[in-house]
mmCIF file of C-alpha atoms in Angstrom:
data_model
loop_
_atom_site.group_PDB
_atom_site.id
_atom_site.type_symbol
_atom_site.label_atom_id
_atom_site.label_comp_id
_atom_site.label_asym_id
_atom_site.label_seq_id
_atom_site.Cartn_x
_atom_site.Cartn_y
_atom_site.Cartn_z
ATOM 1 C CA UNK H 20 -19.580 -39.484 20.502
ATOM 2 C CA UNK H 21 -21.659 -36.202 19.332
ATOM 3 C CA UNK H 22 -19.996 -34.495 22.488
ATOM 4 C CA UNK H 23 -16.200 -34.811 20.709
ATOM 5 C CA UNK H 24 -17.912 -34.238 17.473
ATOM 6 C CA UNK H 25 -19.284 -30.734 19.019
ATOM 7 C CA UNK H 26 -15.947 -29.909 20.521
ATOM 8 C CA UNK H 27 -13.773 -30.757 17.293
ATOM 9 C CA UNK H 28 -16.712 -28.076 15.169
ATOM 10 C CA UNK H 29 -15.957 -25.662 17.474
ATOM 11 C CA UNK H 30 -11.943 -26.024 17.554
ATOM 12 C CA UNK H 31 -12.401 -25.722 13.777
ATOM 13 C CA UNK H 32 -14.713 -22.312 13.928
ATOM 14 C CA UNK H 33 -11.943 -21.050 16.616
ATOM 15 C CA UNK H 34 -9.147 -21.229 14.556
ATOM 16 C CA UNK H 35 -10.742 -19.904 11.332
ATOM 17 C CA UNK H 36 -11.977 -17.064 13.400
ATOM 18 C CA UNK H 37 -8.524 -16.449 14.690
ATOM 19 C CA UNK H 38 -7.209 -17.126 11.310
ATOM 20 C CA UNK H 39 -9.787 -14.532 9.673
ATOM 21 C CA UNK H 40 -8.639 -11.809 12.328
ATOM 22 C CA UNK H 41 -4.911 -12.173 11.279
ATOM 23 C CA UNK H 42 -5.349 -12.036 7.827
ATOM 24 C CA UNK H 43 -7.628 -8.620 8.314
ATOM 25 C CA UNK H 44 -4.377 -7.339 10.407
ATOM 26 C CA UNK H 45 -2.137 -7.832 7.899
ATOM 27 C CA UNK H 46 -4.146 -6.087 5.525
ATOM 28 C CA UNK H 47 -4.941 -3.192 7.388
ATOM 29 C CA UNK H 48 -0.892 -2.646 8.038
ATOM 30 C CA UNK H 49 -0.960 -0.931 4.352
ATOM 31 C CA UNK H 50 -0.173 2.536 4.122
ATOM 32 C CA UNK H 51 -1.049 4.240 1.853
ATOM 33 C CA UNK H 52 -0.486 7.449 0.088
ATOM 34 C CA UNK H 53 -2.434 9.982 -1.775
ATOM 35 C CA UNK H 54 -1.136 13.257 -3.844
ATOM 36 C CA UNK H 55 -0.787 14.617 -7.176
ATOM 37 C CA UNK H 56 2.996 15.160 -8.717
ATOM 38 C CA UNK H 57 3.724 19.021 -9.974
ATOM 39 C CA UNK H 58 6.306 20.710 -12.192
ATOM 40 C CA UNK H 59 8.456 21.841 -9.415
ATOM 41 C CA UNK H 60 8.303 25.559 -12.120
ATOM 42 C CA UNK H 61 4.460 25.777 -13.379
ATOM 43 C CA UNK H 62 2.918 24.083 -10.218
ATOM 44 C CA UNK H 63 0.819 22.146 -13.078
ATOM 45 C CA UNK H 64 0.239 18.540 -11.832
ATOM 46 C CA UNK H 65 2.025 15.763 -14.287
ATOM 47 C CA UNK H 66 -0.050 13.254 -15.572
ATOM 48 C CA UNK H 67 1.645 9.668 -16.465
ATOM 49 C CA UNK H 68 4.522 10.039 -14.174
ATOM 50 C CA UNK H 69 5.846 7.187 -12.127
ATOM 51 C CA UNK H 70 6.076 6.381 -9.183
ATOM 52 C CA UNK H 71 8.113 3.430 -7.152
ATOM 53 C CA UNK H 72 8.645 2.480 -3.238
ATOM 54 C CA UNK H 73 12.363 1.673 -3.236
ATOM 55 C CA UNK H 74 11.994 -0.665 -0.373
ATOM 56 C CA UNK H 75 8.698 -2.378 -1.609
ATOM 57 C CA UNK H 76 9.093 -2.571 -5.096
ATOM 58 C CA UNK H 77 6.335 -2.113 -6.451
ATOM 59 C CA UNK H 78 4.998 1.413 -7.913
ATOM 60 C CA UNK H 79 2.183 3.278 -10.130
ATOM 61 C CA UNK H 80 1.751 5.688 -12.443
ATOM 62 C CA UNK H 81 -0.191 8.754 -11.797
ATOM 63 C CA UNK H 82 -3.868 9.157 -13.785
ATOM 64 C CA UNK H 83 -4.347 11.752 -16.471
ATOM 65 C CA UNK H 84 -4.333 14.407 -14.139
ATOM 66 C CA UNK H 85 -1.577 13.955 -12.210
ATOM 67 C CA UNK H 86 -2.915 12.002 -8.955
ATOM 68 C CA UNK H 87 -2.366 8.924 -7.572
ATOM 69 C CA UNK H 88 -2.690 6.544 -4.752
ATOM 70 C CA UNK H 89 0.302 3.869 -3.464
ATOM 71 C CA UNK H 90 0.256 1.787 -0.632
ATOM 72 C CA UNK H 91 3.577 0.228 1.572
ATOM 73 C CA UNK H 92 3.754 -2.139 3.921
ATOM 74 C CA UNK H 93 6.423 -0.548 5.998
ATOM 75 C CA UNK H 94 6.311 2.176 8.131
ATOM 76 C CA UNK H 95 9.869 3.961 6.758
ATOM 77 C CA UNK H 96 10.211 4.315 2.657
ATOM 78 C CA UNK H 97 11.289 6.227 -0.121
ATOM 79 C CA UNK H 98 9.503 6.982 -2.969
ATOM 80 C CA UNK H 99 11.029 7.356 -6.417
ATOM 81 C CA UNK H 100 9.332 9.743 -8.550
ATOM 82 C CA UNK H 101 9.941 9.843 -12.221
ATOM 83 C CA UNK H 102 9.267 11.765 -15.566
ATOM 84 C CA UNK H 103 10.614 12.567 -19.090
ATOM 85 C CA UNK H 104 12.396 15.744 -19.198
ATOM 86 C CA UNK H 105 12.761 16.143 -15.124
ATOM 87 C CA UNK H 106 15.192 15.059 -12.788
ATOM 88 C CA UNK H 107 14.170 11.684 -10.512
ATOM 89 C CA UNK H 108 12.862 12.913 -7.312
ATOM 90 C CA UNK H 109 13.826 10.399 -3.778
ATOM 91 C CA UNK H 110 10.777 11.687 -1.266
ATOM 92 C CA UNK H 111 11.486 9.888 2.316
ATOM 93 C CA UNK H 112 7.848 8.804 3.493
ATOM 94 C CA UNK H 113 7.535 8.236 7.615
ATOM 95 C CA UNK H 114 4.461 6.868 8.384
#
């Protein structure tokens, strides 16, 4: 009776390492990308302009000196960049 006891336990600790692994995998498929967005005239950077993956969805807003940091989870997107006064950029990201 302990024996099957022992082997269910270890079944258990098998499949919530396996488990743990995929999980980590999926998170570590994020790409992500770091840069700063500059008038295309001054080279100043911009800060509080947005940014948006077209394909993902989701997006940020640069900090108050004009950097930021997005992740994806695909390898091919396009990122929106936007700001009062300017024209909306489309930059095609290939990971």
């Amino acid at each position: 009776m302990k024996r099957a006891r022992y082997i269910s336990l270890s079944a258990k600790t098998c499949f919530l390492i396996i488990f743990s692994c995929t999980i980590q995998n999926i998170i570590a498929q994020q790409r992500i990308v770091i840069g700063s967005v500059l008038d295309p005239f001054t080279q100043e950077k911009i800060p509080y302009a947005s940014l948006q993956w077209k394909k993902a969805g989701h997006g940020t807003v640069t900090d108050s000196i004009g950097n930021f940091k997005i992740a994806t989870p695909f390898k091919i997107d396009t990122l929106q960049v936007t700001y009062v006064g300017f024209e909306t950029k489309l930059i095609p990201i290939n990971f």
